[in-house]
Amino acid sequence: MWRHASRAAFHAVMWVISAFMLYPILWTLASSLKPESEIFTHAASLIPSHIDWSNYTKGWIGFGDVGFARFFANSFFITFMVLIGTLLSSPWVAYGFSRLRFPLRNTLFVCLMVSMMLPAQVTVIPQYILFRHLGWVNTYYPLIVPAYLGGSAFFVFLIMQFIRTIPRELDEAAKIDGCGPYRIYTQVIFPLCAPVLVTVAIFAFYWTWDDFFGPLIYLNNTHLYTVSIGLSLFSSADVGTNWGPMFAMSVLSLLPVLIVFLFFQRYIVEGVTMGSLKA
Amino acid sequence: MTTNAVPVTATAEPRLRTARRVKDYAIAYSFIAPWLLGFLCFTIGPMIVSFLLSFTQYSVTSAPKWIGLRNYVDIFTVDPQFWIALGVTLKFVIISVPLKLAFSLAVAMLLHGNYRGVGVYRTIFYVPSLIGGSVAVAEMWRQLFGLNGAVNNILQFLFGVPGDNWIANPNTALWTLILLVIWQFGSPMLIFLAGLRQIPKELYEAAAVDGANGVVRFFRITVPMLTPIIFFNLVMQLIHGFTTFTQSYLITSGGPLNRTLFYALYLYQHAFQFFDMGYACALAWILLAIVGTATALVFKSSSAWVYYESERGA
């Protein structure tokens, strides 16, 4: 009897929290399907009187001569390039730090760890000045190139944590077979890192896809805008209040994130917890 | 630490050995080279430049002009906005970080029980963290708490009270942003959950045999065993809180009456709207000093309250 009551109480609490977690998301979805007139008159309702797709077609057209097709293509391109860069360079660097010995190794490792906690505000201004001098403003280089240079320190750290769990005997065996570090990396360590690389790829995807600050300061040509910037245009004054299309495009922008989450949930949970527990 | 010392044993092939070691080091450096290059160009270099620029007046288009400590003096003495931004950010961090951590720990404790459906709840609770930083969510929040938004609609329905424009009201604007941060309690929750799983069951069993009740077990076993994770979450959330930008930029634009003028937003305005780069660099270094001090305090205090298993018996 007592067990039943406690179980019921548990589920009741979980349901209430779930409602708070999901309501805003479902509300956005519902609003995107409501006729414009209904969005704020029956604001709280999660059920449109009838499904109206016109918000999606209106929103897709975008602003002036640039539509969301372009914004999505831009975002996908940047994300793809960052993914490639991260997957090429992060495990490469992580292998060097976790398996090889070299002078200043500990000092540089401390630098890596500290750079993970460094507020971006401290470096962003000189970075901007640097990229400006290189003529990289209004190009994707400032958003992409850093990924090829080790990517985020967090990714290097995450992969290092994983490499630590790979038995060193495998390296030794390969070494006896005459493999140098390059072959040990490409034929032993890199393939074994596959699970953590999935995690890294997912996070690289999320952070790039959602990034707002980078595109905000480096891109000021509408044709180059990403989805994040495109969405923020809806609320700027000169466009007027186009809430329906804004909700519709918001939903579309969240779709890739949610789809990836649906398929790779396990890897995400691992990524979130791995960095903290084995530290 | 690696040993750089040349081997003292005078064997036949010391030179060969040195050559081999140099080659090994070269190979090792070829692995960390991409990161090292990035670190020098995008972190250390910019930090040095940023520090130097903080003593100049620089508007990007003209050459920087050395003005000594003027920026710092101005910030502390004649810039009321700086103090406002600092106050807003501190208030935001001091309220949101403990609330978020306490809530995520409480939910993790609940999910840790052996109930059915835990996996589903965990998934649902994590979704907001996943999308929380996006522009879509910022826009959504703005509409939810607007005058005609869903929140007021619900309040009207439940209590019959007319709502308020929570975003435009100076007394509530910051709270909507705090709520948004707490809404994203999913990732600390996941970390707490994983931590709870690592606590050996025997500890609880032994305590139960000794007659310890749930409250005692929580404070004597769960909390001490979780302190390393609380510590990690605290540091991460602190840094995150101090550097919050997107939400205040998109949802409230720092308003109303500067009540949500976050430090990162104020810095952005100086750098990229007024193009007062020298001043913005000085602001950035003050931010670094504040975040650094806060983090250092947490680290310093950690020896008093963080319990590491390896210390046991030491």
mmCIF file with all atom_site columns, N, CA and C in Angstrom, chain A residues 237-279:
data_model
loop_
_atom_site.group_PDB
_atom_site.id
_atom_site.type_symbol
_atom_site.label_atom_id
_atom_site.label_alt_id
_atom_site.label_comp_id
_atom_site.label_asym_id
_atom_site.label_entity_id
_atom_site.label_seq_id
_atom_site.pdbx_PDB_ins_code
_atom_site.Cartn_x
_atom_site.Cartn_y
_atom_site.Cartn_z
_atom_site.occupancy
_atom_site.B_iso_or_equiv
_atom_site.pdbx_formal_charge
_atom_site.auth_seq_id
_atom_site.auth_comp_id
_atom_site.auth_asym_id
_atom_site.auth_atom_id
_atom_site.pdbx_PDB_model_num
ATOM 1   N N  . ALA A 1 237 ? 13.142 45.247 -35.776 1.00 0.00 ? 237 ALA A N  1
ATOM 2   C CA . ALA A 1 237 ? 11.988 46.123 -35.954 1.00 0.00 ? 237 ALA A CA 1
ATOM 3   C C  . ALA A 1 237 ? 11.462 46.215 -37.394 1.00 0.00 ? 237 ALA A C  1
ATOM 4   N N  . ASP A 1 238 ? 12.377 46.298 -38.361 1.00 0.00 ? 238 ASP A N  1
ATOM 5   C CA . ASP A 1 238 ? 11.951 46.611 -39.724 1.00 0.00 ? 238 ASP A CA 1
ATOM 6   C C  . ASP A 1 238 ? 11.137 45.507 -40.391 1.00 0.00 ? 238 ASP A C  1
ATOM 7   N N  . VAL A 1 239 ? 11.110 44.318 -39.803 1.00 0.00 ? 239 VAL A N  1
ATOM 8   C CA . VAL A 1 239 ? 10.359 43.233 -40.415 1.00 0.00 ? 239 VAL A CA 1
ATOM 9   C C  . VAL A 1 239 ? 8.903  43.226 -39.942 1.00 0.00 ? 239 VAL A C  1
ATOM 10  N N  . GLY A 1 240 ? 8.659  43.869 -38.806 1.00 0.00 ? 240 GLY A N  1
ATOM 11  C CA . GLY A 1 240 ? 7.308  43.845 -38.260 1.00 0.00 ? 240 GLY A CA 1
ATOM 12  C C  . GLY A 1 240 ? 7.087  42.581 -37.464 1.00 0.00 ? 240 GLY A C  1
ATOM 13  N N  . THR A 1 241 ? 5.898  42.417 -36.940 1.00 0.00 ? 241 THR A N  1
ATOM 14  C CA . THR A 1 241 ? 5.643  41.257 -36.103 1.00 0.00 ? 241 THR A CA 1
ATOM 15  C C  . THR A 1 241 ? 5.107  40.101 -36.931 1.00 0.00 ? 241 THR A C  1
ATOM 16  N N  . ASN A 1 242 ? 6.011  39.211 -37.250 1.00 0.00 ? 242 ASN A N  1
ATOM 17  C CA . ASN A 1 242 ? 5.665  38.057 -38.062 1.00 0.00 ? 242 ASN A CA 1
ATOM 18  C C  . ASN A 1 242 ? 5.798  36.796 -37.232 1.00 0.00 ? 242 ASN A C  1
ATOM 19  N N  . TRP A 1 243 ? 4.995  36.720 -36.137 1.00 0.00 ? 243 TRP A N  1
ATOM 20  C CA . TRP A 1 243 ? 5.275  35.665 -35.157 1.00 0.00 ? 243 TRP A CA 1
ATOM 21  C C  . TRP A 1 243 ? 5.059  34.272 -35.714 1.00 0.00 ? 243 TRP A C  1
ATOM 22  N N  . GLY A 1 244 ? 3.997  34.096 -36.491 1.00 0.00 ? 244 GLY A N  1
ATOM 23  C CA . GLY A 1 244 ? 3.708  32.758 -37.017 1.00 0.00 ? 244 GLY A CA 1
ATOM 24  C C  . GLY A 1 244 ? 4.900  32.167 -37.770 1.00 0.00 ? 244 GLY A C  1
ATOM 25  N N  . PRO A 1 245 ? 5.368  32.873 -38.806 1.00 0.00 ? 245 PRO A N  1
ATOM 26  C CA . PRO A 1 245 ? 6.537  32.373 -39.543 1.00 0.00 ? 245 PRO A CA 1
ATOM 27  C C  . PRO A 1 245 ? 7.758  32.199 -38.651 1.00 0.00 ? 245 PRO A C  1
ATOM 28  N N  . MET A 1 246 ? 7.894  33.087 -37.644 1.00 0.00 ? 246 MET A N  1
ATOM 29  C CA . MET A 1 246 ? 9.042  32.939 -36.750 1.00 0.00 ? 246 MET A CA 1
ATOM 30  C C  . MET A 1 246 ? 8.981  31.618 -35.987 1.00 0.00 ? 246 MET A C  1
ATOM 31  N N  . PHE A 1 247 ? 7.792  31.289 -35.477 1.00 0.00 ? 247 PHE A N  1
ATOM 32  C CA . PHE A 1 247 ? 7.655  30.011 -34.778 1.00 0.00 ? 247 PHE A CA 1
ATOM 33  C C  . PHE A 1 247 ? 7.923  28.848 -35.729 1.00 0.00 ? 247 PHE A C  1
ATOM 34  N N  . ALA A 1 248 ? 7.429  28.979 -36.952 1.00 0.00 ? 248 ALA A N  1
ATOM 35  C CA . ALA A 1 248 ? 7.603  27.897 -37.915 1.00 0.00 ? 248 ALA A CA 1
ATOM 36  C C  . ALA A 1 248 ? 9.088  27.650 -38.184 1.00 0.00 ? 248 ALA A C  1
ATOM 37  N N  . MET A 1 249 ? 9.841  28.734 -38.404 1.00 0.00 ? 249 MET A N  1
ATOM 38  C CA . MET A 1 249 ? 11.261 28.565 -38.695 1.00 0.00 ? 249 MET A CA 1
ATOM 39  C C  . MET A 1 249 ? 12.028 28.124 -37.449 1.00 0.00 ? 249 MET A C  1
ATOM 40  N N  . SER A 1 250 ? 11.551 28.535 -36.260 1.00 0.00 ? 250 SER A N  1
ATOM 41  C CA . SER A 1 250 ? 12.168 28.062 -35.017 1.00 0.00 ? 250 SER A CA 1
ATOM 42  C C  . SER A 1 250 ? 12.067 26.540 -34.926 1.00 0.00 ? 250 SER A C  1
ATOM 43  N N  . VAL A 1 251 ? 10.866 26.051 -35.237 1.00 0.00 ? 251 VAL A N  1
ATOM 44  C CA . VAL A 1 251 ? 10.668 24.603 -35.180 1.00 0.00 ? 251 VAL A CA 1
ATOM 45  C C  . VAL A 1 251 ? 11.616 23.908 -36.151 1.00 0.00 ? 251 VAL A C  1
ATOM 46  N N  . LEU A 1 252 ? 11.709 24.441 -37.367 1.00 0.00 ? 252 LEU A N  1
ATOM 47  C CA . LEU A 1 252 ? 12.600 23.814 -38.354 1.00 0.00 ? 252 LEU A CA 1
ATOM 48  C C  . LEU A 1 252 ? 14.051 23.842 -37.873 1.00 0.00 ? 252 LEU A C  1
ATOM 49  N N  . SER A 1 253 ? 14.439 24.944 -37.211 1.00 0.00 ? 253 SER A N  1
ATOM 50  C CA . SER A 1 253 ? 15.835 25.048 -36.771 1.00 0.00 ? 253 SER A CA 1
ATOM 51  C C  . SER A 1 253 ? 16.135 24.057 -35.654 1.00 0.00 ? 253 SER A C  1
ATOM 52  N N  . LEU A 1 254 ? 15.119 23.688 -34.864 1.00 0.00 ? 254 LEU A N  1
ATOM 53  C CA . LEU A 1 254 ? 15.339 22.737 -33.765 1.00 0.00 ? 254 LEU A CA 1
ATOM 54  C C  . LEU A 1 254 ? 15.299 21.297 -34.250 1.00 0.00 ? 254 LEU A C  1
ATOM 55  N N  . LEU A 1 255 ? 14.689 21.101 -35.408 1.00 0.00 ? 255 LEU A N  1
ATOM 56  C CA . LEU A 1 255 ? 14.468 19.743 -35.909 1.00 0.00 ? 255 LEU A CA 1
ATOM 57  C C  . LEU A 1 255 ? 15.749 18.910 -36.022 1.00 0.00 ? 255 LEU A C  1
ATOM 58  N N  . PRO A 1 256 ? 16.804 19.436 -36.682 1.00 0.00 ? 256 PRO A N  1
ATOM 59  C CA . PRO A 1 256 ? 18.022 18.616 -36.789 1.00 0.00 ? 256 PRO A CA 1
ATOM 60  C C  . PRO A 1 256 ? 18.579 18.237 -35.425 1.00 0.00 ? 256 PRO A C  1
ATOM 61  N N  . VAL A 1 257 ? 18.511 19.173 -34.472 1.00 0.00 ? 257 VAL A N  1
ATOM 62  C CA . VAL A 1 257 ? 19.041 18.920 -33.131 1.00 0.00 ? 257 VAL A CA 1
ATOM 63  C C  . VAL A 1 257 ? 18.264 17.782 -32.471 1.00 0.00 ? 257 VAL A C  1
ATOM 64  N N  . LEU A 1 258 ? 16.935 17.858 -32.570 1.00 0.00 ? 258 LEU A N  1
ATOM 65  C CA . LEU A 1 258 ? 16.112 16.853 -31.912 1.00 0.00 ? 258 LEU A CA 1
ATOM 66  C C  . LEU A 1 258 ? 16.239 15.492 -32.590 1.00 0.00 ? 258 LEU A C  1
ATOM 67  N N  . ILE A 1 259 ? 16.371 15.494 -33.912 1.00 0.00 ? 259 ILE A N  1
ATOM 68  C CA . ILE A 1 259 ? 16.523 14.219 -34.625 1.00 0.00 ? 259 ILE A CA 1
ATOM 69  C C  . ILE A 1 259 ? 17.813 13.528 -34.204 1.00 0.00 ? 259 ILE A C  1
ATOM 70  N N  . VAL A 1 260 ? 18.896 14.288 -34.169 1.00 0.00 ? 260 VAL A N  1
ATOM 71  C CA . VAL A 1 260 ? 20.168 13.706 -33.752 1.00 0.00 ? 260 VAL A CA 1
ATOM 72  C C  . VAL A 1 260 ? 20.056 13.176 -32.320 1.00 0.00 ? 260 VAL A C  1
ATOM 73  N N  . PHE A 1 261 ? 19.373 13.930 -31.460 1.00 0.00 ? 261 PHE A N  1
ATOM 74  C CA . PHE A 1 261 ? 19.203 13.494 -30.073 1.00 0.00 ? 261 PHE A CA 1
ATOM 75  C C  . PHE A 1 261 ? 18.461 12.164 -30.003 1.00 0.00 ? 261 PHE A C  1
ATOM 76  N N  . LEU A 1 262 ? 17.435 12.053 -30.808 1.00 0.00 ? 262 LEU A N  1
ATOM 77  C CA . LEU A 1 262 ? 16.613 10.846 -30.819 1.00 0.00 ? 262 LEU A CA 1
ATOM 78  C C  . LEU A 1 262 ? 17.443 9.607  -31.148 1.00 0.00 ? 262 LEU A C  1
ATOM 79  N N  . PHE A 1 263 ? 18.358 9.764  -32.102 1.00 0.00 ? 263 PHE A N  1
ATOM 80  C CA . PHE A 1 263 ? 19.107 8.601  -32.570 1.00 0.00 ? 263 PHE A CA 1
ATOM 81  C C  . PHE A 1 263 ? 20.369 8.330  -31.747 1.00 0.00 ? 263 PHE A C  1
ATOM 82  N N  . PHE A 1 264 ? 20.932 9.370  -31.159 1.00 0.00 ? 264 PHE A N  1
ATOM 83  C CA . PHE A 1 264 ? 22.245 9.186  -30.522 1.00 0.00 ? 264 PHE A CA 1
ATOM 84  C C  . PHE A 1 264 ? 22.237 9.514  -29.031 1.00 0.00 ? 264 PHE A C  1
ATOM 85  N N  . GLN A 1 265 ? 21.070 9.398  -28.408 1.00 0.00 ? 265 GLN A N  1
ATOM 86  C CA . GLN A 1 265 ? 20.935 9.795  -27.019 1.00 0.00 ? 265 GLN A CA 1
ATOM 87  C C  . GLN A 1 265 ? 22.033 9.251  -26.114 1.00 0.00 ? 265 GLN A C  1
ATOM 88  N N  . ARG A 1 266 ? 22.336 7.958  -26.291 1.00 0.00 ? 266 ARG A N  1
ATOM 89  C CA . ARG A 1 266 ? 23.315 7.297  -25.426 1.00 0.00 ? 266 ARG A CA 1
ATOM 90  C C  . ARG A 1 266 ? 24.658 8.032  -25.452 1.00 0.00 ? 266 ARG A C  1
ATOM 91  N N  . TYR A 1 267 ? 25.079 8.427  -26.658 1.00 0.00 ? 267 TYR A N  1
ATOM 92  C CA . TYR A 1 267 ? 26.384 9.068  -26.792 1.00 0.00 ? 267 TYR A CA 1
ATOM 93  C C  . TYR A 1 267 ? 26.388 10.447 -26.126 1.00 0.00 ? 267 TYR A C  1
ATOM 94  N N  . ILE A 1 268 ? 25.240 11.096 -26.139 1.00 0.00 ? 268 ILE A N  1
ATOM 95  C CA . ILE A 1 268 ? 25.158 12.427 -25.546 1.00 0.00 ? 268 ILE A CA 1
ATOM 96  C C  . ILE A 1 268 ? 25.277 12.314 -24.029 1.00 0.00 ? 268 ILE A C  1
ATOM 97  N N  . VAL A 1 269 ? 24.550 11.365 -23.451 1.00 0.00 ? 269 VAL A N  1
ATOM 98  C CA . VAL A 1 269 ? 24.619 11.157 -22.011 1.00 0.00 ? 269 VAL A CA 1
ATOM 99  C C  . VAL A 1 269 ? 26.067 10.864 -21.625 1.00 0.00 ? 269 VAL A C  1
ATOM 100 N N  . GLU A 1 270 ? 26.737 10.022 -22.412 1.00 0.00 ? 270 GLU A N  1
ATOM 101 C CA . GLU A 1 270 ? 28.125 9.700  -22.120 1.00 0.00 ? 270 GLU A CA 1
ATOM 102 C C  . GLU A 1 270 ? 29.005 10.939 -22.179 1.00 0.00 ? 270 GLU A C  1
ATOM 103 N N  . GLY A 1 271 ? 28.791 11.757 -23.190 1.00 0.00 ? 271 GLY A N  1
ATOM 104 C CA . GLY A 1 271 ? 29.618 12.953 -23.345 1.00 0.00 ? 271 GLY A CA 1
ATOM 105 C C  . GLY A 1 271 ? 29.443 13.910 -22.185 1.00 0.00 ? 271 GLY A C  1
ATOM 106 N N  . VAL A 1 272 ? 28.194 14.083 -21.747 1.00 0.00 ? 272 VAL A N  1
ATOM 107 C CA . VAL A 1 272 ? 27.930 15.018 -20.655 1.00 0.00 ? 272 VAL A CA 1
ATOM 108 C C  . VAL A 1 272 ? 28.593 14.535 -19.377 1.00 0.00 ? 272 VAL A C  1
ATOM 109 N N  . THR A 1 273 ? 28.537 13.219 -19.140 1.00 0.00 ? 273 THR A N  1
ATOM 110 C CA . THR A 1 273 ? 29.028 12.722 -17.860 1.00 0.00 ? 273 THR A CA 1
ATOM 111 C C  . THR A 1 273 ? 30.519 12.397 -17.867 1.00 0.00 ? 273 THR A C  1
ATOM 112 N N  . MET A 1 274 ? 31.054 12.046 -19.033 1.00 0.00 ? 274 MET A N  1
ATOM 113 C CA . MET A 1 274 ? 32.444 11.600 -19.085 1.00 0.00 ? 274 MET A CA 1
ATOM 114 C C  . MET A 1 274 ? 33.428 12.674 -18.651 1.00 0.00 ? 274 MET A C  1
ATOM 115 N N  . GLY A 1 275 ? 33.219 13.881 -19.114 1.00 0.00 ? 275 GLY A N  1
ATOM 116 C CA . GLY A 1 275 ? 34.148 14.954 -18.805 1.00 0.00 ? 275 GLY A CA 1
ATOM 117 C C  . GLY A 1 275 ? 34.259 15.213 -17.312 1.00 0.00 ? 275 GLY A C  1
ATOM 118 N N  . SER A 1 276 ? 33.180 14.923 -16.566 1.00 0.00 ? 276 SER A N  1
ATOM 119 C CA . SER A 1 276 ? 33.176 15.294 -15.163 1.00 0.00 ? 276 SER A CA 1
ATOM 120 C C  . SER A 1 276 ? 33.659 14.172 -14.256 1.00 0.00 ? 276 SER A C  1
ATOM 121 N N  . LEU A 1 277 ? 33.371 12.941 -14.614 1.00 0.00 ? 277 LEU A N  1
ATOM 122 C CA . LEU A 1 277 ? 33.568 11.875 -13.637 1.00 0.00 ? 277 LEU A CA 1
ATOM 123 C C  . LEU A 1 277 ? 34.979 11.341 -13.580 1.00 0.00 ? 277 LEU A C  1
ATOM 124 N N  . LYS A 1 278 ? 35.594 11.238 -14.745 1.00 0.00 ? 278 LYS A N  1
ATOM 125 C CA . LYS A 1 278 ? 36.917 10.633 -14.715 1.00 0.00 ? 278 LYS A CA 1
ATOM 126 C C  . LYS A 1 278 ? 37.999 11.690 -14.583 1.00 0.00 ? 278 LYS A C  1
ATOM 127 N N  . ALA A 1 279 ? 37.596 12.911 -14.347 1.00 0.00 ? 279 ALA A N  1
ATOM 128 C CA . ALA A 1 279 ? 38.572 14.010 -14.288 1.00 0.00 ? 279 ALA A CA 1
ATOM 129 C C  . ALA A 1 279 ? 39.585 13.797 -13.167 1.00 0.00 ? 279 ALA A C  1
#
